Structures are given as C-alpha cells and as structure tokens.
XYZ file of C-alpha atoms in Angstrom:
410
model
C 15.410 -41.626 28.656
C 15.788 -37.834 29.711
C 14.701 -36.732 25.891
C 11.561 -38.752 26.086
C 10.831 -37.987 29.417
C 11.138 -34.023 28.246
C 8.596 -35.185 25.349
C 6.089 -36.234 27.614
C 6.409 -33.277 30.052
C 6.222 -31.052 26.673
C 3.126 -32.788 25.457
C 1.461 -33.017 28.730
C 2.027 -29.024 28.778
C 0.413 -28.345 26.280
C -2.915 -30.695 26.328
C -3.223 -29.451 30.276
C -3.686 -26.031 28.872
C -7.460 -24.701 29.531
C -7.036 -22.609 26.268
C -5.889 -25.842 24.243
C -8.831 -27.888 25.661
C -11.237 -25.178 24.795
C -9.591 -25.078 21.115
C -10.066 -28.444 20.342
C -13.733 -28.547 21.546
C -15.157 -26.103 19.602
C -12.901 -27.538 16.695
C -14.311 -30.869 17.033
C -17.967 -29.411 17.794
C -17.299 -27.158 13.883
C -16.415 -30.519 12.602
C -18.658 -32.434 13.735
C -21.400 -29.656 12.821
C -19.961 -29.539 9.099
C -19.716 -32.916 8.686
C -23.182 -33.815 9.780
C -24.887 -31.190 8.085
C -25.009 -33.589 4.803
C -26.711 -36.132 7.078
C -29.149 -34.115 8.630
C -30.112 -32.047 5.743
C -30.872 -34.688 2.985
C -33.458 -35.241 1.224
C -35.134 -37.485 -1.928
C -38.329 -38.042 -3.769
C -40.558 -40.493 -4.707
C -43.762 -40.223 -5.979
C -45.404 -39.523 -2.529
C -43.214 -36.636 -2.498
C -39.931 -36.011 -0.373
C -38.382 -38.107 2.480
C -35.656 -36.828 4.450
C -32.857 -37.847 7.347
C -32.089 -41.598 7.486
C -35.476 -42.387 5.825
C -34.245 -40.808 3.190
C -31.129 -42.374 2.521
C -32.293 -45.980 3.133
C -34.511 -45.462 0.039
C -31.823 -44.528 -2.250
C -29.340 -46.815 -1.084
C -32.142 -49.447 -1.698
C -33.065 -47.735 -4.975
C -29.585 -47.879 -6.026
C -28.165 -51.445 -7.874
C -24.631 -52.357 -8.283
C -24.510 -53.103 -12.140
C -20.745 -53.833 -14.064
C -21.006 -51.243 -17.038
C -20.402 -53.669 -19.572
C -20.808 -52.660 -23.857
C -23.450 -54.642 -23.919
C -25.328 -53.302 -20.339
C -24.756 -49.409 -21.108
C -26.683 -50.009 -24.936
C -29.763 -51.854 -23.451
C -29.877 -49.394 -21.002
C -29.794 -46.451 -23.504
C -31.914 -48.104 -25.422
C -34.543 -48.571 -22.620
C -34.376 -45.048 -22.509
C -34.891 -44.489 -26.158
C -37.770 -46.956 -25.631
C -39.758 -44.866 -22.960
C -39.487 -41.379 -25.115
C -40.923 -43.311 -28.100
C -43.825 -43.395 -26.119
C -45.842 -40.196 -25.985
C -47.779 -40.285 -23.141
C -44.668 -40.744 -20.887
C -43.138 -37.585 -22.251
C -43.310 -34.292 -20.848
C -41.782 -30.406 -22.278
C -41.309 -27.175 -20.747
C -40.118 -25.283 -23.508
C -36.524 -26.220 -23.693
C -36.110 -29.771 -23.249
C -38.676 -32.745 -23.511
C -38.111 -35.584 -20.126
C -40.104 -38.218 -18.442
C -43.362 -38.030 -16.792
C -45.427 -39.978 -14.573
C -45.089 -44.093 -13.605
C -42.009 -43.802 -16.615
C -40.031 -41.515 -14.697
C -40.684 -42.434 -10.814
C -40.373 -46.233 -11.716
C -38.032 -46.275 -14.834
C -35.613 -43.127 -14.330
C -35.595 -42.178 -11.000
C -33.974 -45.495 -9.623
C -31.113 -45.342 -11.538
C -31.270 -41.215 -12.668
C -27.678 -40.651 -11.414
C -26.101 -43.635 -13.643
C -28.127 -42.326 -16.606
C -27.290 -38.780 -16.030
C -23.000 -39.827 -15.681
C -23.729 -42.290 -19.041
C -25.275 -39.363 -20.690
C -22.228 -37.073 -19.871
C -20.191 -39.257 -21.158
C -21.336 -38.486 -24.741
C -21.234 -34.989 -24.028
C -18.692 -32.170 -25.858
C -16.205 -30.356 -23.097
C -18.846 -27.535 -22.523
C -22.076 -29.460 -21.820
C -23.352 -31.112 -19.389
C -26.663 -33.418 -19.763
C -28.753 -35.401 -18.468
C -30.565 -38.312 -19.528
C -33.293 -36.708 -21.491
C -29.688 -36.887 -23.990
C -30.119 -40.713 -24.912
C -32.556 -40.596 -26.879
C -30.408 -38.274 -29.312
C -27.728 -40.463 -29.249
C -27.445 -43.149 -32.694
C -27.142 -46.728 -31.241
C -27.291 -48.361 -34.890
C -23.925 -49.758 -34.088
C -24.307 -50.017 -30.385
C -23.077 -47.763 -27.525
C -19.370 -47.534 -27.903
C -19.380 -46.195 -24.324
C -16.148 -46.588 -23.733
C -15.111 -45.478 -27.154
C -16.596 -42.169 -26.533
C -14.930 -41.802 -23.171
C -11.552 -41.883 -24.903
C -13.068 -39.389 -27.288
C -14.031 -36.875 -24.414
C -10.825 -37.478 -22.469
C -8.937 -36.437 -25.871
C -11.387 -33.269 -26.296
C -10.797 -32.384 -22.883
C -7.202 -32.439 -23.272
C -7.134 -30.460 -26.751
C -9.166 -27.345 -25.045
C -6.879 -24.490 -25.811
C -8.128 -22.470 -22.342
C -6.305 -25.757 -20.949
C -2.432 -25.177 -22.120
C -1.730 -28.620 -22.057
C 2.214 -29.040 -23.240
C 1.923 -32.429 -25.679
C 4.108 -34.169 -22.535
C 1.207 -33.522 -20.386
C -1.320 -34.594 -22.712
C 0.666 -37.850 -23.230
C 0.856 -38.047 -19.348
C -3.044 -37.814 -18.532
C -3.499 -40.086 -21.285
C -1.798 -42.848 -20.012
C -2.638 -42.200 -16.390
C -6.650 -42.318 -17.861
C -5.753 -45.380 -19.367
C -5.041 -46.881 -16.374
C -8.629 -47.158 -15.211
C -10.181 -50.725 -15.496
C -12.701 -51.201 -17.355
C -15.768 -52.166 -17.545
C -17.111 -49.656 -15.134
C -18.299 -50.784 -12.030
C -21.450 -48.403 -10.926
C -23.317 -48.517 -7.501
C -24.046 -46.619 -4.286
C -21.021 -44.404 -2.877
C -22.904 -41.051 -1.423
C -21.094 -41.322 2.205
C -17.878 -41.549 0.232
C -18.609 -38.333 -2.162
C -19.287 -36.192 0.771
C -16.144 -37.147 2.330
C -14.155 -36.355 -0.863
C -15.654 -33.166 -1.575
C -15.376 -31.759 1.831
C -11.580 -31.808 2.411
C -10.944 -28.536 2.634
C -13.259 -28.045 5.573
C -10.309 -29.488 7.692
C -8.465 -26.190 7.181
C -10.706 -25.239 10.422
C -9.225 -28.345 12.353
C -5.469 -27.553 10.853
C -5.723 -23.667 12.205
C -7.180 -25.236 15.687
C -4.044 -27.252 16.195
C -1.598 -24.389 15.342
C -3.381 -22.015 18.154
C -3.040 -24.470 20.806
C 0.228 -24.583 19.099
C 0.997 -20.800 18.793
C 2.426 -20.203 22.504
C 5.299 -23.610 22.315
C 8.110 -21.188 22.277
C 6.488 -17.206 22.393
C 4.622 -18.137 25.811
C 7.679 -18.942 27.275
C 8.630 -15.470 26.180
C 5.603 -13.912 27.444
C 6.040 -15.299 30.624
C 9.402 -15.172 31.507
C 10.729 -18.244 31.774
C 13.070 -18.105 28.660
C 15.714 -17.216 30.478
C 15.648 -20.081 32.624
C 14.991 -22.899 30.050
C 17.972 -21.270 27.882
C 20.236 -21.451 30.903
C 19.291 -24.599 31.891
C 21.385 -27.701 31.220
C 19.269 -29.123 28.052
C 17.748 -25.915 27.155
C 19.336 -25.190 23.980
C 19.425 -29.239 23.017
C 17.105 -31.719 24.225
C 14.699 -29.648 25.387
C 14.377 -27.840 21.890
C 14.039 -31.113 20.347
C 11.513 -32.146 23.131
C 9.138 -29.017 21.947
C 8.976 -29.753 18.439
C 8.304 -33.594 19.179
C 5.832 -32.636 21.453
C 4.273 -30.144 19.376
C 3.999 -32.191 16.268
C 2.623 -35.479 18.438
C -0.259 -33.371 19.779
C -1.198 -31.993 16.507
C -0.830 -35.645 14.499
C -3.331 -37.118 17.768
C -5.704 -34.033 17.538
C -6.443 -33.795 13.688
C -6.711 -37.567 13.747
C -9.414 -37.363 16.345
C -10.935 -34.965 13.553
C -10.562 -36.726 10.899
C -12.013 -39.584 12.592
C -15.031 -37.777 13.411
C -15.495 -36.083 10.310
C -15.558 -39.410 8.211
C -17.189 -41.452 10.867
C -20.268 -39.152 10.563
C -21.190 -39.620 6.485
C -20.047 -43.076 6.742
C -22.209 -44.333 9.721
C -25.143 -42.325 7.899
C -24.168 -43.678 4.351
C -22.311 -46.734 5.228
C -18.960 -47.876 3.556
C -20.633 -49.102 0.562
C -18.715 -48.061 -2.813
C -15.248 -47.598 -1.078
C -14.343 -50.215 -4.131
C -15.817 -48.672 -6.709
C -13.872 -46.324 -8.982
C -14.306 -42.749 -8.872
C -15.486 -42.708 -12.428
C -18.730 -43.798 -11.093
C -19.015 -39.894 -10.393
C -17.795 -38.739 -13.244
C -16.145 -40.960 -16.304
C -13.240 -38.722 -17.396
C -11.427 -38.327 -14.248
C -8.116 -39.416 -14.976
C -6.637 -41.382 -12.040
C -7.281 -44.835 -11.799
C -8.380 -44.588 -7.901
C -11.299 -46.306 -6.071
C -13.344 -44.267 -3.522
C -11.171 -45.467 -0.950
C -7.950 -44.753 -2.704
C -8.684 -41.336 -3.171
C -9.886 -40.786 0.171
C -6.654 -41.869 1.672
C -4.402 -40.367 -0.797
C -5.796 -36.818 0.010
C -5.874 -37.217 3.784
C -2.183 -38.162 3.577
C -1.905 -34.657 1.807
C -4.257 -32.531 4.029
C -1.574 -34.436 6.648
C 1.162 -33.140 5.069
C -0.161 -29.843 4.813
C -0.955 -29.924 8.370
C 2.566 -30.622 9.352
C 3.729 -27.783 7.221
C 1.795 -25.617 8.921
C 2.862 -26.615 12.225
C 6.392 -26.386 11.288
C 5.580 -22.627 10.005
C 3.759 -21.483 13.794
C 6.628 -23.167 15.574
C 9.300 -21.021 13.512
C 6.702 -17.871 14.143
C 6.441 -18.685 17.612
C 10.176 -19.144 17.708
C 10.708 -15.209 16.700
C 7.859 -13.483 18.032
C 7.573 -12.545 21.370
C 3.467 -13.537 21.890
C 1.170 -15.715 20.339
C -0.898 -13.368 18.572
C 1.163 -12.147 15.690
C 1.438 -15.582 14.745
C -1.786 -16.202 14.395
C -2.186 -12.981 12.421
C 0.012 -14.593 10.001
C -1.381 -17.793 9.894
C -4.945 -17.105 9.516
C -4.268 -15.155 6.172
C -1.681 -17.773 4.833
C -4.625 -20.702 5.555
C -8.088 -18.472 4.611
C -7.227 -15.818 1.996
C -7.293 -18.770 -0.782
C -11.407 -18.575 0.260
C -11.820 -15.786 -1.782
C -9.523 -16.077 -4.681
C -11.123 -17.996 -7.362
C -9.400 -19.943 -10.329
C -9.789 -18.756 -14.015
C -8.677 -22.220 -15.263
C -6.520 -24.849 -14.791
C -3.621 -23.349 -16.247
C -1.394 -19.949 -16.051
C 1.161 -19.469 -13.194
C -1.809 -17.823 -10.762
C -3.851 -20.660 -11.163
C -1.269 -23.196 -10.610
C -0.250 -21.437 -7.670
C -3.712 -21.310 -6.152
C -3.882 -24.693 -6.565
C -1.023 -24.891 -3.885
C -2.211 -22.866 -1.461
C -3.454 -24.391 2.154
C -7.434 -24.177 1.176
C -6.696 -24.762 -2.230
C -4.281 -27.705 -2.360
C -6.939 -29.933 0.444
C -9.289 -30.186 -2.355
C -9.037 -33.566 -4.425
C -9.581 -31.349 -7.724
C -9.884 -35.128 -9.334
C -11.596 -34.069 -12.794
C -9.712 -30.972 -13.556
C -6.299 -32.088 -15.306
C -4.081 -29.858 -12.871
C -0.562 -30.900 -13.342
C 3.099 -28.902 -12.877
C 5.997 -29.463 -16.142
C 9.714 -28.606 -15.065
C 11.743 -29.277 -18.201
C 10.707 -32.990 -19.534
C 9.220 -33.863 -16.141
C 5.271 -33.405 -15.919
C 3.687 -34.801 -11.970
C -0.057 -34.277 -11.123
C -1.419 -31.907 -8.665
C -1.273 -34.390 -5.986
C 2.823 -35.415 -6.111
C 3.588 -31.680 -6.325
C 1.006 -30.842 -3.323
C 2.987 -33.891 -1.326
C 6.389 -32.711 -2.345
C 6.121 -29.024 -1.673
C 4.023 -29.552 1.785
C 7.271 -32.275 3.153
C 9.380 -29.920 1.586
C 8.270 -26.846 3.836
C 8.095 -28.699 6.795
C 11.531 -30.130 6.526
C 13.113 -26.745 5.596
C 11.434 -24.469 8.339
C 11.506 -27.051 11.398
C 15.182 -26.375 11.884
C 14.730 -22.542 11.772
C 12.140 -23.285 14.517
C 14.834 -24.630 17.223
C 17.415 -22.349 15.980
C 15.169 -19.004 16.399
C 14.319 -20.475 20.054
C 18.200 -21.358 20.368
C 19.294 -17.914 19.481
C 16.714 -16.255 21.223
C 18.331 -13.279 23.224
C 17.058 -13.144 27.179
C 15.732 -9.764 28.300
C-alpha cells in the first residue's frame, strides 16, 4: 500500500509540473503537425487536372480496386498493357522512354498506375527501377510467371556482392521470403504507408518524455531536498523504486497519447482499408511475410522499446548529475546525431551499427535485407533492435536507483 501510494505521489509530481505540461503540448502539437502534413498536403490528377485534401483522396481510394494477383490476372493485365502501346495514337515519347497518352492513360493506366508500376518492378534487375511503360518489353509467350520472377529478383538481390550476405543469411531471407502467401492480394493501403514510413518522427515524442523526465532525481538535487528524501525512512528503498515506476508510467501514458494521435490522423484521412493486405503490395521483394497491420504493430512495439531504453538512460543521467541540463546535452546527441549520418549499404560494421541507433533503428527498413550473424546464428534487424533496446533498459535501470542511492548529501 505505502509503495503504490509513493507511485502515485511520484507520478502526480511529475504531470503537475508546468514545464512537463508545456513539454507534452508542443510535443503533441509537432506530432500532430507532422502527422497531418500528409493529409493536408495531398494531391492527385485526373484529366481535369489536380484535386487535393479529402477530395483528393476519395478519388483514389475510389479509383483504386482490390484485385487477388493471381498467374492468370497479372498476364491479362500485362497484356492489356501490351495491347494499348500496340496502338499508336495512344503512345507518346520524350526522348527517352515512349508512355501513354490521352483517354489510354487517364482511363486505362492511371486507375491502377501504382499496381502496374510494383508488377513492372517486379521484372526489374537489382539496379532499376520501372514503371509500366516496362510491360510492353516483357515476352508473355509463355505467360507472366510473376511469381517466378519474384523468386528470381529476391535471389539477385541476395547475390549483390555490395550486400555481404554470409550463405546462412541468404538461406535465412530465403525462407523468411518464402513465407509470404501467395497470390498477392493488391488494393488501397495509403493511410497505412504513411504510418510505416514515418516512424522515426516519434524520436521528437521519445526526447519530449525524457525532458519532463530529466529532473526525477537531479531536481531533487537542484533543489535541496536530497538530503531529506535520503534520510527519510523509505528514501533509499521504496521511494527509489516509486521514481522509476512513476517515471516509466508517465512516459508509457504520454507516448501512447502520441502514438494515438499520430496514427489516428492518416487513418481517419485514409481510413483502415489495407491493414490486411501484405506489405508486398508496396513493394514485392520485401522479405517478411507481414500485413500492413503486422508491421505497424511490430515496429511500434520497437519504437516502445526504444523509448524505454531511453528513459532508463535519463533516469541513470539524472541519477549522477546534479541538474537537468547536462542530461539533456547527452541525450539530444545520442537520439539526433543518426540525422545526419547516412548508410553506404546494408552491410559493414558502420552500417550495421547505424542501423541501431535511436533514429535509425525506428525505421521499419522492410526492403533492405538488414540482418546481424553471431557464429551460426543470423536474426533480422527487427529481433536484434528488440533485444538490444530490453537489453539497455534492463542493464541501466538498476544503475539509476543505485546512483540516486549512493548519492552523497552536500
């Protein structure tokens, strides 16, 4: 009773705070603001030219059909293609590339341009990237073999020598890839796209909840009162334990109010539609056999993790520093510098370490192949990300009470 009693007076302490109410508003405002910015800035085309906001996306939802990416759907569909370039009139050039014109494109292509344009990657070498002006290249004598030349680009991909795939972690992605059911199912999923390739925007929410989390033990420093919560009867015990509870219950209720408004925004814009589609939809050779959902929820579990790491590292700063402010000139390095650092590939002990790095490690990083060997053992990006993140929060939490514990009064 006295421990959870301490809890609440802890967590009341902190959320009565002007500073930590200040904090969190402008966090959620940035959120909100980055997270709406998709909404309020899109924009389509048909042939009357562009429509934008809500307008906008109601068209291309309606635009967009739900079609199972059967053998025998993906040829007629290529060959529909092949069809319209046969035709002259319908085809324009600018010097480089020939592509459809007029009634052909608006009423034929445009509909469905993003399922032609991921079908027409499909049959692409590692280093391109087409569209659908491809598919009329492509020899359909003996049909499409979509899925045959998936396999074929997966095993490409894998062989790249910039990649320095082991031939354990070639075997590995190509049994995880050969997880995903097929046939395809394609449709609309643009709410859930923007919420997957945003993720590391949260890094703003994560550093709001470790300032209002900065002064836990180093404002009791700053203001004197160390000396009597140390000397007090549960100072060095329940009280210690009360602070980190505390602490770590604020932040888990604060980034979930972020996270709530930061995927409420796309999806009451977009609407849920495509959460059960698979991510190949975006792009066929991404290896894990995850809908929209799954992926979704599998990478805020590890932005949550990373979160709680994080908090474990500014209570152990603010354990062993006498003010706020230093630790926050260590954590805003440790959470921004991976901004500027950019990859070289996918492989190479810098780039593997970027990969774990705050910024770095919120990003889903689905189609890139990233995964860690020790000895015989190869795990993806996203079971090392999880395992290192618990791992630093359960090794620095109990340096956090014991710096406060050992703290030595003035």
């Amino acid at each position: 009773m006295v421990q959870i009693m301490l809890i609440k007076y802890e967590f009341l302490k902190i959320i009565r705070k002007k500073s930590t109410l200040i904090i969190m508003a402008v966090s959620l405002v940035l959120t909100a603001f980055l997270f709406g910015l998709p909404v309020v800035q899109y924009q389509t085309y048909n042939q009357d030219g562009v429509i934008k906001g809500r307008e906008g996306i109601a068209y291309d939802k309606e635009q967009c059909a739900a079609v199972t990416l059967t053998e025998d759907v993906v040829t007629e569909t290529i060959l529909g293609v092949q069809k319209l370039f046969d035709n002259p009139d319908h085809v324009g050039y600018d010097g480089n590339e020939k592509f459809l014109i007029g009634d052909a494109y608006w009423n034929e292509i445009a509909p469905r341009e993003n399922m032609l344009n991921m079908i027409a990657k499909t049959y692409d070498s590692p280093n391109e990237s087409s569209g659908y002006n491809k598919l009329p290249d492509l020899d359909m004598t003996d049909g499409a073999k979509f899925y045959e030349a998936r396999k074929s680009k997966i095993e490409k991909l894998l062989d790249t020598p910039s990649r320095e795939l082991s031939e354990k972690q070639k075997a590995y992605w190509s049994r995880m890839a050969g997880k995903v059911h097929t046939p395809l199912q394609y449709g609309y999923y643009k709410g859930w796209e923007i919420i997957i390739s945003s993720f590391e925007l949260f890094m703003f929410a994560v550093l709001a909840v470790c300032i209002a989390l900065a002064p836990v033990f180093s404002g009791e420093y700053q203001s004197g009162t160390d000396a009597v919560i140390l000397s007090g009867r549960y100072g060095k015990t329940k009280l210690i334990k009360a602070k980190i509870m505390a602490s770590y219950l604020f932040g888990l209720l604060a980034f979930t109010l972020h996270i709530a408004v930061a995927f409420g925004l796309p999806l009451a814009a977009f609407g849920t539609d495509g959460w059960k589609l698979p991510v190949q939809a975006a792009n066929t050779v991404i290896p894990y056999p995850f809908t929209f959902l799954q992926t979704a929820l599998v990478n805020t579990g590890i932005i949550y993790l990373i979160l709680f790491a994080m908090m474990s590292l500014t209570l152990l700063l603010s354990s062993v520093m006498k003010s706020p402010y230093p630790v926050l000139v260590v954590l805003v390095p440790v959470l921004f510098i991976p901004v500027f650092l950019t990859p070289d590939g996918t492989a190479g002990a810098y780039n593997l370490a970027l990969f774990l790095l705050p910024y770095r490690a919120a990003m889903p990083e689905i189609g890139k192949y990233i995964s860690y060997q020790f000895g015989g053992v190869v795990m993806d990006a996203f079971s090392v990300k999880a395992i290192l993140y618990a791992m630093i929060t359960v090794v620095m939490l109990p340096f956090a009470g014991m710096g406060f514990r050992r703290h030595q009064v003035a």
